[in-house]
Amino acid sequence: MTLKIYLSGEIHTDWRNQIIKGAADLDVVFESPVTHHDASDDCGVAIMGPEDKKFWHDNKGANLNAIRTRHGIENADIVVVRFGEKYKQWNAAFDAGYAAALGKSLIVMHGPEHQHPLKEVDAAARAVVEEPKQVVDILRYVLFGKLP
Amino acid sequence: MTLKIYLSGEIHTDWRNQIIKGAADLDVVFESPVTHHDASDDCGVAIMGPEDKKFWHDNKGANLNAIRTRHGIENADIVVVRFGEKYKQWNAAFDAGYAAALGKSLIVMHGPEHQHPLKEVDAAARAVVEEPKQVVDILRYVLFGKLP
Amino acid sequence: MTLKIYLSGEIHTDWRNQIIKGAADLDVVFESPVTHHDASDDCGVAIMGPEDKKFWHDNKGANLNAIRTRHGIENADIVVVRFGEKYKQWNAAFDAGYAAALGKSLIVMHGPEHQHPLKEVDAAARAVVEEPKQVVDILRYVLFGKLP
Amino acid sequence: MTLKIYLSGEIHTDWRNQIIKGAADLDVVFESPVTHHDASDDCGVAIMGPEDKKFWHDNKGANLNAIRTRHGIENADIVVVRFGEKYKQWNAAFDAGYAAALGKSLIVMHGPEHQHPLKEVDAAARAVVEEPKQVVDILRYVLFGKLP
Amino acid sequence: MTLKIYLSGEIHTDWRNQIIKGAADLDVVFESPVTHHDASDDCGVAIMGPEDKKFWHDNKGANLNAIRTRHGIENADIVVVRFGEKYKQWNAAFDAGYAAALGKSLIVMHGPEHQHPLKEVDAAARAVVEEPKQVVDILRYVLFGKLP
Amino acid sequence: MTLKIYLSGEIHTDWRNQIIKGAADLDVVFESPVTHHDASDDCGVAIMGPEDKKFWHDNKGANLNAIRTRHGIENADIVVVRFGEKYKQWNAAFDAGYAAALGKSLIVMHGPEHQHPLKEVDAAARAVVEEPKQVVDILRYVLFGKLP
Amino acid sequence: MTLKIYLSGEIHTDWRNQIIKGAADLDVVFESPVTHHDASDDCGVAIMGPEDKKFWHDNKGANLNAIRTRHGIENADIVVVRFGEKYKQWNAAFDAGYAAALGKSLIVMHGPEHQHPLKEVDAAARAVVEEPKQVVDILRYVLFGKLP
Amino acid sequence: MTLKIYLSGEIHTDWRNQIIKGAADLDVVFESPVTHHDASDDCGVAIMGPEDKKFWHDNKGANLNAIRTRHGIENADIVVVRFGEKYKQWNAAFDAGYAAALGKSLIVMHGPEHQHPLKEVDAAARAVVEEPKQVVDILRYVLFGKLP
């Protein structure tokens, strides 16, 4: 059994690396969005030409990024979505909704300060955790039945 | 042609009523989430018994609310999602993602100050508007081909 | 909004009637399995001829009953499954699994003595209750946002 | 042709090993739930923290286990569900219903004493057997057309 | 509960009328293929112009008839397929396969002389009967739980 | 049996009216795109504000029109696509492809001069005709089995 | 590009071998039903015990065979169905209907004497041929664009 | 992450080769239609025998080609559709509609002179480009997050 995991959400801390390193001995394959903030914002106009309006600048980029994120979610067995401390992070919640509608197993990661506003997202999840290590523990348990 | 519309998102202004009144002469049917904030928060424990932990208090309520919101989205032809000025509104973005995954026609409503953080949601939409009247104009156009 | 409800499971108490009466003022439509125990057991051979072996006697009947139960589950918005105090009730758990795989909103009803063996079924549910009145309360809340 | 098999149900006898050994020369891949009883019960709280209420203790664990069981069922060509002599085994019947709704080929294994209460589950199956060897015989026949 | 029934197969006896009359007091809606043999054979060329080759003459007609038969099968809750005594009746078996793949409840009607060659079709059915009255009995049982 | 028909394609002749009048006595329901050329081109900017670039002007309009056309195709039993004598008409071919992927019964209408370039579209159709009257003849045949 | 092919239908001539040999240099993978007639008839009772009635003898076998045939059809890119000169061959037509409902590319093989009774099956096919060599020619064309 | 790409549309320039060469260092797999014009036109009659009417000549060929094109589209992550300067190219627009209905990520390539008539197709796309290099840039960005 190989598990395919998509790591969605916050891009300003190294939580993805912590999970990937922690799961180095497991039969798992990870996909992620582009996490380089500027590239992610500007990819559309860099490839398809500039726009005067910020709306279309962003629209072109968001559509390109969607090629990658939809691939990641649609092919995943498990979608992990992390909400960080800053910013609106609506794309993270959007990904969670998208994954839920496809029946993916959803793991949500966030601190206790976000518990109430994330209650609808958490209610769609199979697990709600705070730390990357807990995601690794879950993957190890799902694959081997081993508790931490 | 009857259009079924689900009105998701912000619950602190009367945008739903403005759309419903504006569309009073149209062959449309609306569904909405429960917009009474306290009822929405407490429905789970009110019906199924109290919880010590806020997490489970919210979990019970969010799951009950999901019975209604999933019905609304899954049966809709068009899902309108409004992002207001306050709060995290992750459930609105979650609904947008859920609707997008089901291939629903999505209309997103928000002010210009939220354009950049909503770029992924907007990129999944057939229309991005600022005012309830524009939603009514769209419904009238879709039904009759009449411009405002 | 009309809600379509399928009432699955235990057939030896009058819980279905309690829900139907309690919801008499609501815009709901109910379907149920055949709850006459002998008819349910013997329908196959009564219509299609007798069998020497109990296995085929039961197989013919179970397949006929499945025409009705699958119709009920597949057309439902909400599937309510009640586990009573007696018998194996594997058909109730089977219906719950069937409903879960189709993404139906699932409400499970059982007494506290069955909590542990039903944990997998409960985990797939949007609500776990003990009494018919709670199901009526949920339906009323989902339709009107009114708490009991 | 590689057949993917999910072995669901009873965890107190070694029927899974008998099938896996008997099929050692066949092009088959097996998945199973976590069969260590205590780990399966406690995985949720071990990874995500303790709960005072047994219901939530079990809910956390059942949701984690569902990540594995849903993966197993959804990826399987054939789902084998065994009902043993003890316990309620509602999760086994739930898995059978889940598999049936997805159109999986279902093989049910149980002793003659459970024939009547399992009639709805058996009626959804392509084969009803009593012994692990019969499952191996079926796999061999499906792969090679060879009778035992 | 309204049941939608598609009556497929043999067109040379009045079995459809017998079922429709027998079910006159039931909440059922029937669809059938065009049962006028010449119209069914010639509809394509009558509307879209003649063909020299019998293959294309038949191809045009069969495609028109498929508009009606696919509508009937895809919208049905129950598909009844009758095999008569004469002709190849491959279209009946094709309809049965089509219905089975869509997960429709299938009732097969034929005499005992065709039991062996129809074994694969029968194995996909929820009921195998010989007489129109038995179909009516099944519909009445499914709707009301009443035995004949 | 009510047939739902979507009339896609060419908007410069009155073929839709000819079909609708010809079918006035039939149990059919028609949907169509907005056929007012200017409204169809300008709806996006009229409702959501002007654009400097023609690409975005058109993008906004095409997305609004898609709300109506996708509704029409997705709810149809039969999709009729007419190719006229002028213009590129790529949206007509796009609709035909969209309908084919959803398994809709497709009727294509065009003159003999377009036979070769439309061969892939025609090969996905159940009927290829030249005149509106032939579409009416098909609808009448599908509903009643009557030949013209 | 690897093509997965399921070879359904007549089992009394060596048409399958002719196709497999003819395609030996192509990137194709074949599946077939069990073509040993006695094994196919008796597999159910040989593994699961004898039956007095021929109907249940056949039912047990047909269900086991369905595990293999459904796997073959559901995983195929192309389903080839051959109708021979003898027997009713309703299972072949059933497989064709099953494949058509799943949107598989269907190739039908039969002699000219069966053209009229197979018109509905042929109308669902992408190709109708008479000889195994033509199937190989099609596979070679689909893979390489080379004509014979 | 391996990306599967289908290259649909215009066959008279070497744009496919430019993309394939430009992406030689990327983990991508390409499929294309048969691009040899005469083979594509005549494949049906070459394998299945001649036709007097051009319509059936083309019908036989288009159906064979559809085996390959549907495989390509249905298995793709990304469908690229190029519209060239000449011909009607309705099959390209048909493929775009087919891909859009399946939820594939669509990239449309065409010159500015075709912007207006392609507005509906462009509105269904994640990216609209003019040059093969831009497609390669998109693939490289989607795989690695690297801008050109």
mmCIF file of N, CA and C in Angstrom, chain F residues 85-132:
data_model
loop_
_atom_site.group_PDB
_atom_site.id
_atom_site.type_symbol
_atom_site.label_atom_id
_atom_site.label_comp_id
_atom_site.label_asym_id
_atom_site.label_seq_id
_atom_site.Cartn_x
_atom_site.Cartn_y
_atom_site.Cartn_z
ATOM 1 N N GLU F 85 -24.268 28.350 -42.090
ATOM 2 C CA GLU F 85 -23.375 28.507 -43.239
ATOM 3 C C GLU F 85 -22.203 29.435 -42.962
ATOM 4 N N LYS F 86 -22.358 30.283 -41.966
ATOM 5 C CA LYS F 86 -21.317 31.293 -41.762
ATOM 6 C C LYS F 86 -20.627 31.163 -40.402
ATOM 7 N N TYR F 87 -19.539 31.850 -40.267
ATOM 8 C CA TYR F 87 -18.782 31.959 -39.017
ATOM 9 C C TYR F 87 -18.094 30.640 -38.644
ATOM 10 N N LYS F 88 -17.292 30.740 -37.614
ATOM 11 C CA LYS F 88 -16.502 29.590 -37.183
ATOM 12 C C LYS F 88 -17.334 28.603 -36.370
ATOM 13 N N GLN F 89 -18.244 29.121 -35.550
ATOM 14 C CA GLN F 89 -19.178 28.273 -34.808
ATOM 15 C C GLN F 89 -18.474 27.243 -33.922
ATOM 16 N N TRP F 90 -17.347 27.664 -33.341
ATOM 17 C CA TRP F 90 -16.626 26.738 -32.482
ATOM 18 C C TRP F 90 -17.385 26.457 -31.192
ATOM 19 N N ASN F 91 -18.195 27.415 -30.759
ATOM 20 C CA ASN F 91 -18.987 27.154 -29.556
ATOM 21 C C ASN F 91 -20.002 26.041 -29.792
ATOM 22 N N ALA F 92 -20.527 25.933 -31.016
ATOM 23 C CA ALA F 92 -21.452 24.830 -31.313
ATOM 24 C C ALA F 92 -20.737 23.486 -31.193
ATOM 25 N N ALA F 93 -19.552 23.397 -31.759
ATOM 26 C CA ALA F 93 -18.802 22.139 -31.687
ATOM 27 C C ALA F 93 -18.364 21.842 -30.256
ATOM 28 N N PHE F 94 -18.035 22.899 -29.520
ATOM 29 C CA PHE F 94 -17.700 22.736 -28.097
ATOM 30 C C PHE F 94 -18.892 22.149 -27.335
ATOM 31 N N ASP F 95 -20.079 22.690 -27.563
ATOM 32 C CA ASP F 95 -21.278 22.156 -26.911
ATOM 33 C C ASP F 95 -21.513 20.692 -27.286
ATOM 34 N N ALA F 96 -21.288 20.366 -28.549
ATOM 35 C CA ALA F 96 -21.473 18.974 -28.975
ATOM 36 C C ALA F 96 -20.514 18.052 -28.227
ATOM 37 N N GLY F 97 -19.270 18.478 -28.077
ATOM 38 C CA GLY F 97 -18.304 17.671 -27.339
ATOM 39 C C GLY F 97 -18.678 17.536 -25.872
ATOM 40 N N TYR F 98 -19.136 18.642 -25.310
ATOM 41 C CA TYR F 98 -19.560 18.629 -23.910
ATOM 42 C C TYR F 98 -20.723 17.654 -23.711
ATOM 43 N N ALA F 99 -21.700 17.726 -24.612
ATOM 44 C CA ALA F 99 -22.860 16.836 -24.529
ATOM 45 C C ALA F 99 -22.460 15.375 -24.721
ATOM 46 N N ALA F 100 -21.554 15.126 -25.650
ATOM 47 C CA ALA F 100 -21.119 13.754 -25.905
ATOM 48 C C ALA F 100 -20.434 13.159 -24.683
ATOM 49 N N ALA F 101 -19.612 13.947 -24.026
ATOM 50 C CA ALA F 101 -18.899 13.442 -22.850
ATOM 51 C C ALA F 101 -19.858 13.102 -21.719
ATOM 52 N N LEU F 102 -21.008 13.775 -21.671
ATOM 53 C CA LEU F 102 -22.013 13.473 -20.645
ATOM 54 C C LEU F 102 -22.959 12.368 -21.077
ATOM 55 N N GLY F 103 -22.761 11.803 -22.257
ATOM 56 C CA GLY F 103 -23.600 10.707 -22.711
ATOM 57 C C GLY F 103 -24.987 11.121 -23.172
ATOM 58 N N LYS F 104 -25.163 12.394 -23.513
ATOM 59 C CA LYS F 104 -26.463 12.866 -23.998
ATOM 60 C C LYS F 104 -26.736 12.335 -25.407
ATOM 61 N N SER F 105 -28.003 12.145 -25.747
ATOM 62 C CA SER F 105 -28.354 11.832 -27.129
ATOM 63 C C SER F 105 -28.185 13.098 -27.951
ATOM 64 N N LEU F 106 -27.368 12.996 -28.987
ATOM 65 C CA LEU F 106 -26.962 14.170 -29.758
ATOM 66 C C LEU F 106 -27.565 14.092 -31.157
ATOM 67 N N ILE F 107 -28.222 15.190 -31.581
ATOM 68 C CA ILE F 107 -28.704 15.319 -32.961
ATOM 69 C C ILE F 107 -27.968 16.499 -33.581
ATOM 70 N N VAL F 108 -27.308 16.266 -34.720
ATOM 71 C CA VAL F 108 -26.547 17.313 -35.384
ATOM 72 C C VAL F 108 -27.271 17.716 -36.663
ATOM 73 N N MET F 109 -27.389 19.021 -36.890
ATOM 74 C CA MET F 109 -28.071 19.532 -38.068
ATOM 75 C C MET F 109 -27.120 20.404 -38.871
ATOM 76 N N HIS F 110 -26.937 20.087 -40.156
ATOM 77 C CA HIS F 110 -26.076 20.913 -41.005
ATOM 78 C C HIS F 110 -26.331 20.557 -42.462
ATOM 79 N N GLY F 111 -25.904 21.439 -43.350
ATOM 80 C CA GLY F 111 -26.035 21.182 -44.773
ATOM 81 C C GLY F 111 -24.929 20.267 -45.273
ATOM 82 N N PRO F 112 -25.110 19.727 -46.489
ATOM 83 C CA PRO F 112 -24.142 18.750 -47.021
ATOM 84 C C PRO F 112 -22.747 19.348 -47.226
ATOM 85 N N GLU F 113 -22.656 20.667 -47.362
ATOM 86 C CA GLU F 113 -21.342 21.265 -47.622
ATOM 87 C C GLU F 113 -20.418 21.159 -46.410
ATOM 88 N N HIS F 114 -20.993 20.891 -45.247
ATOM 89 C CA HIS F 114 -20.168 20.784 -44.039
ATOM 90 C C HIS F 114 -19.951 19.346 -43.590
ATOM 91 N N GLN F 115 -20.331 18.411 -44.434
ATOM 92 C CA GLN F 115 -20.274 17.009 -44.002
ATOM 93 C C GLN F 115 -18.859 16.579 -43.604
ATOM 94 N N HIS F 116 -17.880 16.871 -44.434
ATOM 95 C CA HIS F 116 -16.540 16.351 -44.143
ATOM 96 C C HIS F 116 -15.916 16.979 -42.889
ATOM 97 N N PRO F 117 -15.928 18.313 -42.760
ATOM 98 C CA PRO F 117 -15.310 18.868 -41.538
ATOM 99 C C PRO F 117 -16.072 18.533 -40.256
ATOM 100 N N LEU F 118 -17.312 18.094 -40.378
ATOM 101 C CA LEU F 118 -18.074 17.738 -39.170
ATOM 102 C C LEU F 118 -18.086 16.239 -38.910
ATOM 103 N N LYS F 119 -17.218 15.489 -39.561
ATOM 104 C CA LYS F 119 -17.342 14.037 -39.452
ATOM 105 C C LYS F 119 -17.134 13.516 -38.036
ATOM 106 N N GLU F 120 -16.258 14.131 -37.262
ATOM 107 C CA GLU F 120 -16.056 13.679 -35.874
ATOM 108 C C GLU F 120 -17.279 13.997 -35.023
ATOM 109 N N VAL F 121 -17.895 15.152 -35.269
ATOM 110 C CA VAL F 121 -19.102 15.512 -34.521
ATOM 111 C C VAL F 121 -20.257 14.583 -34.912
ATOM 112 N N ASP F 122 -20.424 14.377 -36.195
ATOM 113 C CA ASP F 122 -21.494 13.491 -36.663
ATOM 114 C C ASP F 122 -21.333 12.067 -36.111
ATOM 115 N N ALA F 123 -20.080 11.615 -35.995
ATOM 116 C CA ALA F 123 -19.858 10.246 -35.522
ATOM 117 C C ALA F 123 -20.251 10.074 -34.060
ATOM 118 N N ALA F 124 -20.374 11.184 -33.341
ATOM 119 C CA ALA F 124 -20.809 11.110 -31.939
ATOM 120 C C ALA F 124 -22.320 11.263 -31.799
ATOM 121 N N ALA F 125 -23.006 11.426 -32.918
ATOM 122 C CA ALA F 125 -24.439 11.734 -32.879
ATOM 123 C C ALA F 125 -25.304 10.495 -33.091
ATOM 124 N N ARG F 126 -26.520 10.558 -32.576
ATOM 125 C CA ARG F 126 -27.511 9.518 -32.861
ATOM 126 C C ARG F 126 -28.255 9.798 -34.157
ATOM 127 N N ALA F 127 -28.224 11.057 -34.589
ATOM 128 C CA ALA F 127 -28.902 11.390 -35.840
ATOM 129 C C ALA F 127 -28.237 12.622 -36.435
ATOM 130 N N VAL F 128 -28.121 12.628 -37.779
ATOM 131 C CA VAL F 128 -27.601 13.775 -38.508
ATOM 132 C C VAL F 128 -28.667 14.183 -39.515
ATOM 133 N N VAL F 129 -29.140 15.421 -39.416
ATOM 134 C CA VAL F 129 -30.247 15.863 -40.256
ATOM 135 C C VAL F 129 -29.911 17.201 -40.903
ATOM 136 N N GLU F 130 -30.775 17.615 -41.835
ATOM 137 C CA GLU F 130 -30.545 18.895 -42.510
ATOM 138 C C GLU F 130 -31.601 19.936 -42.166
ATOM 139 N N GLU F 131 -32.793 19.495 -41.801
ATOM 140 C CA GLU F 131 -33.914 20.417 -41.668
ATOM 141 C C GLU F 131 -34.554 20.327 -40.282
ATOM 142 N N PRO F 132 -35.083 21.471 -39.804
ATOM 143 C CA PRO F 132 -35.794 21.465 -38.520
ATOM 144 C C PRO F 132 -36.935 20.448 -38.474
#
